[in-house]
Short mmCIF file of C-alpha atoms in Angstrom, two decimals:
data_model
loop_
_atom_site.label_atom_id
_atom_site.label_comp_id
_atom_site.label_asym_id
_atom_site.label_seq_id
_atom_site.Cartn_x
_atom_site.Cartn_y
_atom_site.Cartn_z
CA UNK G 1 25.65 20.49 6.79
CA UNK G 2 22.85 19.98 9.34
CA UNK G 3 22.38 16.75 11.32
CA UNK G 4 19.31 15.97 9.23
CA UNK G 5 21.24 16.45 6.03
CA UNK G 6 24.06 14.27 7.28
CA UNK G 7 21.67 11.45 8.18
CA UNK G 8 20.10 11.00 4.77
CA UNK G 9 21.60 9.73 1.55
CA UNK G 10 22.53 12.48 -0.84
CA UNK G 11 20.62 12.57 -4.13
CA UNK G 12 21.86 13.33 -7.63
CA UNK G 13 20.19 13.56 -11.01
CA UNK G 14 22.26 12.91 -14.13
CA UNK G 15 20.74 14.27 -17.33
CA UNK G 16 21.92 12.30 -20.36
CA UNK G 17 22.61 8.59 -20.81
CA UNK G 18 25.65 8.63 -23.06
CA UNK G 19 29.04 7.42 -21.89
CA UNK G 20 29.61 10.61 -19.88
CA UNK G 21 26.30 10.36 -18.06
CA UNK G 22 26.57 6.62 -17.42
CA UNK G 23 30.06 7.08 -16.00
CA UNK G 24 29.00 9.94 -13.72
CA UNK G 25 25.98 7.95 -12.52
CA UNK G 26 28.03 4.83 -11.76
CA UNK G 27 30.70 6.71 -9.87
CA UNK G 28 28.20 8.69 -7.81
CA UNK G 29 26.24 5.54 -6.99
CA UNK G 30 29.42 3.64 -6.11
CA UNK G 31 30.13 6.38 -3.55
CA UNK G 32 26.73 5.94 -1.91
CA UNK G 33 24.76 8.69 -3.63
CA UNK G 34 21.16 7.95 -4.67
CA UNK G 35 21.20 8.56 -8.41
CA UNK G 36 18.52 9.03 -11.05
CA UNK G 37 19.71 8.91 -14.68
CA UNK G 38 17.45 10.51 -17.29
CA UNK G 39 17.78 9.87 -21.03
CA UNK G 40 15.50 11.21 -23.75
CA UNK G 41 16.17 8.42 -26.22
CA UNK G 42 14.74 4.90 -25.82
CA UNK G 43 18.21 3.52 -25.10
CA UNK G 44 21.52 4.40 -23.49
CA UNK G 45 24.86 4.93 -25.22
CA UNK G 46 24.56 8.37 -26.76
CA UNK G 47 26.11 8.47 -30.23
CA UNK G 48 27.73 5.04 -29.91
CA UNK G 49 24.73 2.75 -30.30
CA UNK G 50 23.20 -0.10 -32.31
CA UNK G 51 19.93 -0.70 -34.14
CA UNK G 52 18.23 -3.51 -36.02
CA UNK G 53 18.07 -3.68 -39.81
CA UNK G 54 16.34 -6.84 -40.91
CA UNK G 55 18.20 -9.76 -39.36
CA UNK G 56 21.31 -7.69 -38.60
CA UNK G 57 22.28 -5.67 -35.54
CA UNK G 58 24.08 -2.63 -36.88
CA UNK G 59 26.24 -0.02 -35.14
CA UNK G 60 25.51 3.54 -36.17
CA UNK G 61 29.24 3.91 -36.84
CA UNK G 62 32.55 2.23 -36.22
CA UNK G 63 34.13 3.13 -32.87
CA UNK G 64 37.59 2.07 -31.72
CA UNK G 65 39.72 2.86 -28.71
CA UNK G 66 43.43 2.61 -27.86
CA UNK G 67 45.31 0.98 -25.03
CA UNK G 68 46.11 4.47 -23.69
CA UNK G 69 42.36 5.07 -23.26
CA UNK G 70 42.47 4.14 -19.59
CA UNK G 71 39.13 5.75 -18.75
CA UNK G 72 37.19 3.87 -21.41
CA UNK G 73 38.96 0.67 -20.39
CA UNK G 74 37.72 1.35 -16.85
CA UNK G 75 34.21 1.71 -18.29
CA UNK G 76 34.47 -1.63 -20.09
CA UNK G 77 35.67 -3.31 -16.91
CA UNK G 78 32.94 -1.65 -14.84
CA UNK G 79 30.17 -2.99 -17.09
CA UNK G 80 31.85 -6.41 -17.45
CA UNK G 81 32.46 -5.83 -21.17
CA UNK G 82 36.26 -5.85 -21.51
CA UNK G 83 36.40 -9.33 -23.03
CA UNK G 84 33.88 -8.25 -25.68
CA UNK G 85 36.12 -5.41 -26.93
CA UNK G 86 39.68 -6.82 -26.94
CA UNK G 87 42.83 -4.94 -27.86
CA UNK G 88 45.38 -5.93 -30.47
CA UNK G 89 48.47 -7.64 -29.09
CA UNK G 90 50.47 -4.98 -30.93
CA UNK G 91 49.56 -2.02 -33.11
CA UNK G 92 49.19 -3.17 -36.72
CA UNK G 93 47.28 -1.08 -39.26
CA UNK G 94 47.17 -2.26 -42.90
CA UNK G 95 47.27 0.75 -45.24
CA UNK G 96 46.35 0.14 -48.87
CA UNK G 97 47.40 2.79 -51.40
CA UNK G 98 45.62 2.65 -54.77
CA UNK G 99 46.77 6.06 -55.97
CA UNK G 100 49.68 4.81 -58.04
CA UNK G 101 50.15 2.48 -60.98
CA UNK G 102 49.29 -0.54 -58.86
CA UNK G 103 47.83 -1.12 -55.38
CA UNK G 104 50.44 -1.19 -52.66
CA UNK G 105 50.01 -2.47 -49.13
CA UNK G 106 51.95 -1.04 -46.21
CA UNK G 107 51.56 -1.28 -42.46
CA UNK G 108 51.79 1.06 -39.49
CA UNK G 109 53.05 -1.22 -36.73
CA UNK G 110 55.14 -1.23 -33.59
CA UNK G 111 57.65 -3.44 -31.84
CA UNK G 112 58.32 -4.00 -28.14
CA UNK G 113 61.29 -1.59 -28.18
CA UNK G 114 61.20 1.47 -25.89
CA UNK G 115 59.62 4.74 -27.07
CA UNK G 116 60.32 6.13 -29.66
CA UNK G 117 62.28 3.21 -31.10
CA UNK G 118 59.14 1.04 -31.01
CA UNK G 119 57.94 2.73 -34.22
CA UNK G 120 61.30 2.94 -36.00
CA UNK G 121 61.28 -0.46 -37.79
CA UNK G 122 57.71 0.05 -38.98
CA UNK G 123 58.43 3.56 -40.21
CA UNK G 124 61.60 2.42 -41.96
CA UNK G 125 59.58 -0.17 -43.89
CA UNK G 126 56.54 2.01 -44.60
CA UNK G 127 56.33 2.01 -48.40
CA UNK G 128 53.96 4.97 -48.81
CA UNK G 129 56.66 7.54 -47.98
CA UNK G 130 60.07 8.20 -49.47
CA UNK G 131 63.22 7.72 -47.43
CA UNK G 132 63.51 11.48 -46.96
CA UNK G 133 59.87 11.75 -45.88
CA UNK G 134 60.32 8.94 -43.34
CA UNK G 135 63.34 10.73 -41.90
CA UNK G 136 61.31 13.95 -41.66
CA UNK G 137 58.59 12.10 -39.74
CA UNK G 138 61.14 10.98 -37.17
CA UNK G 139 62.34 14.56 -36.70
CA UNK G 140 58.78 15.83 -36.31
CA UNK G 141 58.02 13.09 -33.77
CA UNK G 142 60.96 14.21 -31.64
CA UNK G 143 59.69 17.81 -31.88
CA UNK G 144 56.23 16.66 -30.79
CA UNK G 145 57.70 15.00 -27.73
CA UNK G 146 59.16 18.33 -26.67
CA UNK G 147 55.85 20.20 -26.81
CA UNK G 148 54.31 21.24 -23.50
CA UNK G 149 50.64 20.25 -23.67
CA UNK G 150 49.80 22.75 -20.95
CA UNK G 151 50.98 25.68 -23.12
CA UNK G 152 47.79 27.60 -24.05
CA UNK G 153 49.45 28.92 -27.21
CA UNK G 154 49.19 25.47 -28.80
CA UNK G 155 45.41 25.79 -29.01
CA UNK G 156 45.68 28.87 -31.20
CA UNK G 157 47.76 27.13 -33.90
CA UNK G 158 46.52 24.66 -36.47
CA UNK G 159 48.27 21.33 -36.80
CA UNK G 160 49.06 21.72 -40.50
CA UNK G 161 51.02 24.93 -39.92
CA UNK G 162 53.11 23.20 -37.27
CA UNK G 163 53.70 20.16 -39.51
CA UNK G 164 54.84 22.34 -42.41
CA UNK G 165 57.21 24.21 -40.10
CA UNK G 166 58.73 20.86 -39.21
CA UNK G 167 59.37 19.73 -42.76
CA UNK G 168 56.29 17.62 -43.41
CA UNK G 169 55.30 17.38 -47.07
CA UNK G 170 51.72 17.21 -48.32
CA UNK G 171 52.26 13.50 -49.01
CA UNK G 172 53.55 12.88 -45.48
CA UNK G 173 50.51 14.60 -43.99
CA UNK G 174 48.16 12.57 -46.21
CA UNK G 175 49.84 9.20 -45.76
CA UNK G 176 50.56 9.38 -42.05
CA UNK G 177 49.50 12.37 -39.96
CA UNK G 178 46.00 12.75 -41.41
CA UNK G 179 45.57 9.00 -41.73
CA UNK G 180 45.62 8.87 -37.93
CA UNK G 181 44.46 12.40 -37.16
CA UNK G 182 41.26 12.44 -39.20
CA UNK G 183 40.08 9.24 -37.52
CA UNK G 184 40.86 10.45 -33.99
CA UNK G 185 40.17 14.19 -34.26
CA UNK G 186 37.45 14.18 -36.94
CA UNK G 187 39.32 16.96 -38.74
CA UNK G 188 42.13 17.34 -41.24
CA UNK G 189 45.37 18.94 -40.07
CA UNK G 190 44.51 22.51 -41.26
CA UNK G 191 41.29 22.37 -39.23
CA UNK G 192 42.70 20.82 -36.06
CA UNK G 193 44.05 22.55 -32.98
CA UNK G 194 47.72 21.80 -32.42
CA UNK G 195 46.93 21.28 -28.73
CA UNK G 196 44.49 18.44 -29.45
CA UNK G 197 46.56 16.92 -32.25
CA UNK G 198 49.70 16.94 -30.11
CA UNK G 199 47.79 15.32 -27.26
CA UNK G 200 46.62 12.52 -29.57
CA UNK G 201 50.03 11.79 -31.03
CA UNK G 202 52.03 12.26 -27.83
CA UNK G 203 49.69 10.08 -25.80
CA UNK G 204 48.89 7.49 -28.45
CA UNK G 205 52.21 7.05 -30.20
CA UNK G 206 54.90 8.54 -28.01
CA UNK G 207 54.00 7.78 -24.39
CA UNK G 208 54.65 4.03 -24.12
CA UNK G 209 55.14 1.23 -26.67
CA UNK G 210 51.65 -0.25 -26.48
CA UNK G 211 49.70 2.99 -26.11
CA UNK G 212 48.30 2.95 -29.67
CA UNK G 213 47.27 -0.71 -29.80
CA UNK G 214 43.71 -0.69 -31.17
CA UNK G 215 40.63 -2.22 -29.58
CA UNK G 216 37.09 -2.50 -30.92
CA UNK G 217 33.85 -4.22 -30.00
CA UNK G 218 33.35 -7.76 -31.23
CA UNK G 219 29.64 -7.40 -30.39
CA UNK G 220 27.16 -4.64 -31.23
CA UNK G 221 27.91 -1.44 -29.36
CA UNK G 222 24.44 -1.58 -27.86
CA UNK G 223 25.44 -4.73 -25.99
CA UNK G 224 28.15 -2.72 -24.21
CA UNK G 225 26.76 0.80 -23.92
CA UNK G 226 23.10 -0.07 -23.36
CA UNK G 227 22.49 -3.66 -22.22
CA UNK G 228 25.56 -4.16 -20.02
CA UNK G 229 25.62 -0.52 -18.91
CA UNK G 230 22.01 -0.71 -17.80
CA UNK G 231 22.73 -3.92 -15.90
CA UNK G 232 25.63 -2.21 -14.11
CA UNK G 233 23.47 0.81 -13.31
CA UNK G 234 20.71 -1.41 -11.93
CA UNK G 235 23.21 -3.30 -9.77
CA UNK G 236 24.56 0.00 -8.44
CA UNK G 237 21.06 1.09 -7.46
CA UNK G 238 20.69 3.80 -10.11
CA UNK G 239 17.15 4.60 -11.19
CA UNK G 240 17.37 4.77 -14.98
CA UNK G 241 14.58 6.41 -16.99
CA UNK G 242 14.68 6.44 -20.79
CA UNK G 243 12.28 8.26 -23.11
CA UNK G 244 12.35 11.00 -20.50
CA UNK G 245 12.87 14.60 -21.55
CA UNK G 246 14.03 17.20 -19.06
CA UNK G 247 12.03 20.41 -19.28
CA UNK G 248 14.02 22.51 -16.85
CA UNK G 249 16.61 22.66 -14.08
CA UNK G 250 16.20 25.21 -11.28
CA UNK G 251 17.41 25.98 -7.79
CA UNK G 252 15.15 25.08 -4.88
CA UNK G 253 13.51 28.15 -3.32
CA UNK G 254 15.52 27.76 -0.13
CA UNK G 255 18.75 27.32 -2.09
CA UNK G 256 19.39 23.92 -0.54
CA UNK G 257 19.22 21.86 -3.71
CA UNK G 258 17.84 21.52 -7.20
CA UNK G 259 14.59 20.77 -9.00
CA UNK G 260 14.66 18.81 -12.26
CA UNK G 261 11.38 18.93 -14.18
CA UNK G 262 10.50 15.94 -16.34
CA UNK G 263 7.27 14.70 -17.88
CA UNK G 264 4.69 15.31 -15.12
CA UNK G 265 7.23 14.97 -12.32
CA UNK G 266 9.63 17.15 -10.36
CA UNK G 267 12.77 15.47 -9.02
CA UNK G 268 14.64 16.95 -6.08
CA UNK G 269 18.41 16.63 -5.95
CA UNK G 270 21.40 17.82 -4.01
CA UNK G 271 23.50 17.70 -7.19
CA UNK G 272 22.73 17.73 -10.92
CA UNK G 273 25.05 16.65 -13.72
CA UNK G 274 24.18 17.88 -17.21
CA UNK G 275 25.71 15.26 -19.53
CA UNK G 276 24.09 16.31 -22.80
CA UNK G 277 25.44 18.10 -25.91
CA UNK G 278 26.51 21.70 -25.62
CA UNK G 279 23.42 23.26 -27.18
CA UNK G 280 21.11 21.20 -24.99
CA UNK G 281 23.21 22.16 -21.99
CA UNK G 282 22.95 25.82 -22.94
CA UNK G 283 19.16 25.56 -23.03
CA UNK G 284 19.02 23.99 -19.55
CA UNK G 285 21.58 26.19 -17.78
CA UNK G 286 20.14 28.44 -15.07
CA UNK G 287 21.09 32.10 -15.27
CA UNK G 288 24.52 32.78 -13.85
CA UNK G 289 25.73 29.19 -13.99
CA UNK G 290 28.53 30.13 -16.41
CA UNK G 291 30.28 33.46 -16.89
CA UNK G 292 29.81 33.31 -20.67
CA UNK G 293 27.19 30.66 -21.45
CA UNK G 294 26.91 31.67 -25.11
CA UNK G 295 30.42 30.35 -25.64
CA UNK G 296 28.82 26.90 -25.64
CA UNK G 297 27.03 27.86 -28.84
CA UNK G 298 30.38 28.75 -30.43
CA UNK G 299 31.63 25.18 -30.08
CA UNK G 300 31.02 23.95 -33.61
CA UNK G 301 30.27 20.35 -34.53
CA UNK G 302 31.73 18.02 -37.15
CA UNK G 303 29.97 15.16 -38.97
CA UNK G 304 30.83 11.52 -39.59
CA UNK G 305 29.36 9.56 -42.49
CA UNK G 306 29.10 5.77 -42.31
CA UNK G 307 28.49 3.54 -45.33
CA UNK G 308 27.27 0.00 -44.78
CA UNK G 309 27.67 -2.64 -47.49
CA UNK G 310 26.50 -6.26 -47.29
CA UNK G 311 28.08 -8.51 -49.92
CA UNK G 312 26.95 -11.95 -50.98
CA UNK G 313 30.42 -13.37 -50.41
CA UNK G 314 33.57 -12.66 -48.45
CA UNK G 315 35.60 -9.86 -50.05
CA UNK G 316 37.97 -8.82 -47.21
CA UNK G 317 40.29 -11.14 -45.27
CA UNK G 318 41.48 -8.60 -42.69
CA UNK G 319 39.44 -7.21 -39.80
CA UNK G 320 40.05 -3.66 -41.05
CA UNK G 321 42.30 -1.47 -43.19
CA UNK G 322 42.89 2.19 -44.03
CA UNK G 323 43.04 3.51 -47.59
CA UNK G 324 45.12 6.06 -49.50
CA UNK G 325 44.55 7.35 -53.00
CA UNK G 326 40.81 6.85 -52.58
CA UNK G 327 37.92 8.73 -50.99
CA UNK G 328 37.51 5.67 -48.75
CA UNK G 329 39.14 6.22 -45.35
CA UNK G 330 38.72 3.18 -43.06
CA UNK G 331 36.94 -0.13 -43.71
CA UNK G 332 35.93 -2.65 -41.02
CA UNK G 333 34.51 -6.16 -41.22
CA UNK G 334 31.40 -6.18 -39.00
CA UNK G 335 29.98 -9.51 -40.18
CA UNK G 336 30.33 -11.48 -36.96
CA UNK G 337 29.32 -8.61 -34.67
CA UNK G 338 26.16 -7.95 -36.68
CA UNK G 339 25.06 -11.58 -36.70
CA UNK G 340 25.65 -12.09 -40.42
CA UNK G 341 26.47 -15.72 -41.20
CA UNK G 342 26.36 -15.70 -45.01
CA UNK G 343 28.37 -13.18 -47.01
CA UNK G 344 30.21 -10.21 -45.53
CA UNK G 345 29.17 -6.89 -44.02
CA UNK G 346 31.66 -4.00 -44.32
CA UNK G 347 31.38 -0.67 -42.52
CA UNK G 348 33.13 2.28 -44.18
CA UNK G 349 33.87 5.10 -41.74
CA UNK G 350 34.25 8.58 -43.24
CA UNK G 351 35.31 11.25 -40.76
CA UNK G 352 35.40 15.01 -41.41
CA UNK G 353 32.61 14.40 -43.89
CA UNK G 354 31.31 17.96 -44.26
CA UNK G 355 31.28 17.72 -48.04
CA UNK G 356 29.26 14.51 -48.19
CA UNK G 357 27.10 14.35 -45.08
CA UNK G 358 23.95 15.31 -47.01
CA UNK G 359 24.74 13.48 -50.26
CA UNK G 360 21.82 11.23 -51.33
CA UNK G 361 22.29 7.48 -50.91
CA UNK G 362 22.19 6.71 -54.68
CA UNK G 363 25.08 9.12 -55.29
CA UNK G 364 27.09 7.64 -52.42
CA UNK G 365 26.46 4.15 -53.75
CA UNK G 366 27.57 5.16 -57.24
CA UNK G 367 30.75 6.68 -55.89
CA UNK G 368 31.82 4.21 -53.22
CA UNK G 369 30.98 0.77 -54.60
CA UNK G 370 33.49 1.17 -57.46
CA UNK G 371 36.05 2.45 -54.96
CA UNK G 372 35.61 -0.65 -52.82
CA UNK G 373 36.08 -2.78 -55.93
CA UNK G 374 39.27 -0.87 -56.68
CA UNK G 375 40.53 -1.52 -53.17
CA UNK G 376 39.21 -5.07 -52.92
CA UNK G 377 39.45 -7.06 -56.16
CA UNK G 378 37.32 -9.82 -54.57
CA UNK G 379 34.40 -7.39 -54.48
CA UNK G 380 34.31 -7.17 -58.27
CA UNK G 381 31.22 -8.95 -59.45
CA UNK G 382 30.09 -9.75 -55.90
CA UNK G 383 26.39 -9.42 -55.16
CA UNK G 384 25.59 -6.28 -53.14
CA UNK G 385 22.70 -7.38 -50.97
CA UNK G 386 22.34 -4.10 -49.12
CA UNK G 387 23.82 -0.61 -49.15
CA UNK G 388 22.70 1.90 -46.57
CA UNK G 389 24.01 4.99 -44.83
CA UNK G 390 24.04 6.36 -41.30
CA UNK G 391 24.78 10.03 -40.77
CA UNK G 392 25.92 11.67 -37.57
CA UNK G 393 25.74 15.36 -38.44
CA UNK G 394 26.89 16.45 -35.01
CA UNK G 395 29.11 13.44 -34.26
CA UNK G 396 31.79 15.41 -32.41
CA UNK G 397 32.71 18.93 -31.47
CA UNK G 398 34.94 20.48 -34.12
CA UNK G 399 38.54 20.45 -32.78
CA UNK G 400 39.36 23.74 -34.49
CA UNK G 401 42.11 26.08 -33.29
CA UNK G 402 40.78 28.15 -30.39
CA UNK G 403 38.19 25.64 -29.23
CA UNK G 404 40.04 25.16 -25.96
CA UNK G 405 38.96 28.53 -24.60
CA UNK G 406 35.32 27.63 -25.26
CA UNK G 407 35.25 24.30 -23.42
CA UNK G 408 34.05 24.66 -19.81
CA UNK G 409 35.20 22.51 -16.92
CA UNK G 410 32.98 20.25 -14.85
CA UNK G 411 32.19 22.88 -12.20
CA UNK G 412 29.80 25.78 -12.76
CA UNK G 413 29.16 28.93 -10.73
CA UNK G 414 25.95 27.36 -9.46
CA UNK G 415 26.69 25.20 -6.38
CA UNK G 416 25.66 21.62 -7.01
CA UNK G 417 25.44 21.89 -10.81
CA UNK G 418 28.07 20.14 -12.93
CA UNK G 419 28.79 19.54 -16.60
CA UNK G 420 29.92 16.41 -18.46
CA UNK G 421 30.36 15.46 -22.08
CA UNK G 422 33.24 14.97 -24.49
CA UNK G 423 32.93 18.67 -25.40
CA UNK G 424 33.92 19.80 -21.90
CA UNK G 425 37.52 20.61 -20.93
CA UNK G 426 38.98 17.12 -20.68
CA UNK G 427 42.08 17.89 -22.76
CA UNK G 428 40.99 15.13 -25.16
CA UNK G 429 39.21 15.36 -28.50
CA UNK G 430 35.64 14.07 -28.82
CA UNK G 431 36.27 10.38 -28.28
CA UNK G 432 34.74 7.71 -26.07
CA UNK G 433 37.74 8.25 -23.81
CA UNK G 434 37.01 11.96 -23.54
CA UNK G 435 33.36 11.27 -22.73
CA UNK G 436 34.20 8.87 -19.90
CA UNK G 437 36.85 11.21 -18.51
CA UNK G 438 34.29 14.01 -18.40
CA UNK G 439 32.03 11.74 -16.37
CA UNK G 440 34.93 11.18 -13.97
CA UNK G 441 35.47 14.92 -13.66
CA UNK G 442 31.81 15.72 -13.01
CA UNK G 443 31.35 12.91 -10.48
CA UNK G 444 34.55 13.84 -8.66
CA UNK G 445 33.48 17.49 -8.42
CA UNK G 446 29.99 16.52 -7.25
CA UNK G 447 31.30 14.14 -4.59
CA UNK G 448 33.61 16.83 -3.30
CA UNK G 449 30.73 19.32 -3.12
CA UNK G 450 28.55 16.77 -1.35
CA UNK G 451 31.20 16.30 1.32
CA UNK G 452 32.23 12.77 0.39
CA UNK G 453 35.74 12.06 1.57
CA UNK G 454 36.06 8.87 -0.45
CA UNK G 455 38.43 9.23 -3.39
CA UNK G 456 36.30 8.93 -6.53
CA UNK G 457 36.98 5.75 -8.54
CA UNK G 458 38.06 7.90 -11.49
CA UNK G 459 41.51 8.17 -9.97
CA UNK G 460 42.05 4.49 -10.65
CA UNK G 461 42.09 5.22 -14.39
CA UNK G 462 44.46 8.14 -14.40
#
């Protein structure tokens, strides 16, 4: 580094204003780097955002996090939003089964006992499995604890095969493993890498008693991921530009930095973080940045379908529940968060929705309104004021067996160019936690390359 270089503030451009990009920008700025954040959409937040529909503020889909999501909890703290997305005191998931002669309510819950005993009383009382099936779950949980998450062989096996080898029946997979796994992985057990599934269950259920306690936003997601995030970025000195498309990223002629081309402007930077989806990243990558850049195009995506129903009266007394024996997966009460004061607004979250992502709204309405009435007797005869659908066709990367070898790390072969996004090699599935962790990784690598000795703030969340 020359004396002139050492005397000026280092500059970074972050491309993409989702959780990964916001995190990278904040951590770089906190370390004294001059940061410009570029986002093509008119708002920040990536795929976890809000929009207006009439008098309501609606999230595009329901997003939750767990107590073990230390990186996302850091994010909430950093944008002063933790109080707006509180955690449960203790894990408690109502599970309503309508597949039998009569509806039956059970609960997945924990106690304060040490791991793994914290789940034993809840499992013993879980009515949706037989006594033998509950015993088999305990044996499989102990086997999960023994898995080495660093073993690359796990990524080549699907979760269903492993579950069957460990005595799990089809009913056990439906009523427990997939109940959790589909929501966190966005894939059923046959389509999920054992490495990612084991990470979810070991970290969330078998690491510490409170690890799986659930948190969710009590305000629109846009308040957290756009409004508060932008305020934090402004306070950190980040220049944030929305509605700004990046046309290209190239090395400076003298090799000393980078050029980022945007609408009518060329930005110079010492470091660039690409925090956009894998296909967009592939299009922006300079030649030679990755050994096998086309592997990014092999990382498939998986959709999530969200159904939104506004009733004329209250039909659900709980904040959320999961369903069995029905095409409905998870239902959340979003009335207060949306600003609804009369009636009730329910959000139905349908993960791994490949079969229905393109189904017309009238067909979805005809299928799901009767199902909600079957699950919620109070909905029978209730006025349906609104029914609408949001579709995220590329909501997550598909966590299929073998995906691990396709996910690149934060560093590239091009000095000063870094990657972020939930699809990168974080070890996590495509969650808000994974996105924030990828921002940590990219910022940490960039700070190291820029010669910053300060430990990146990401280490506080590990």
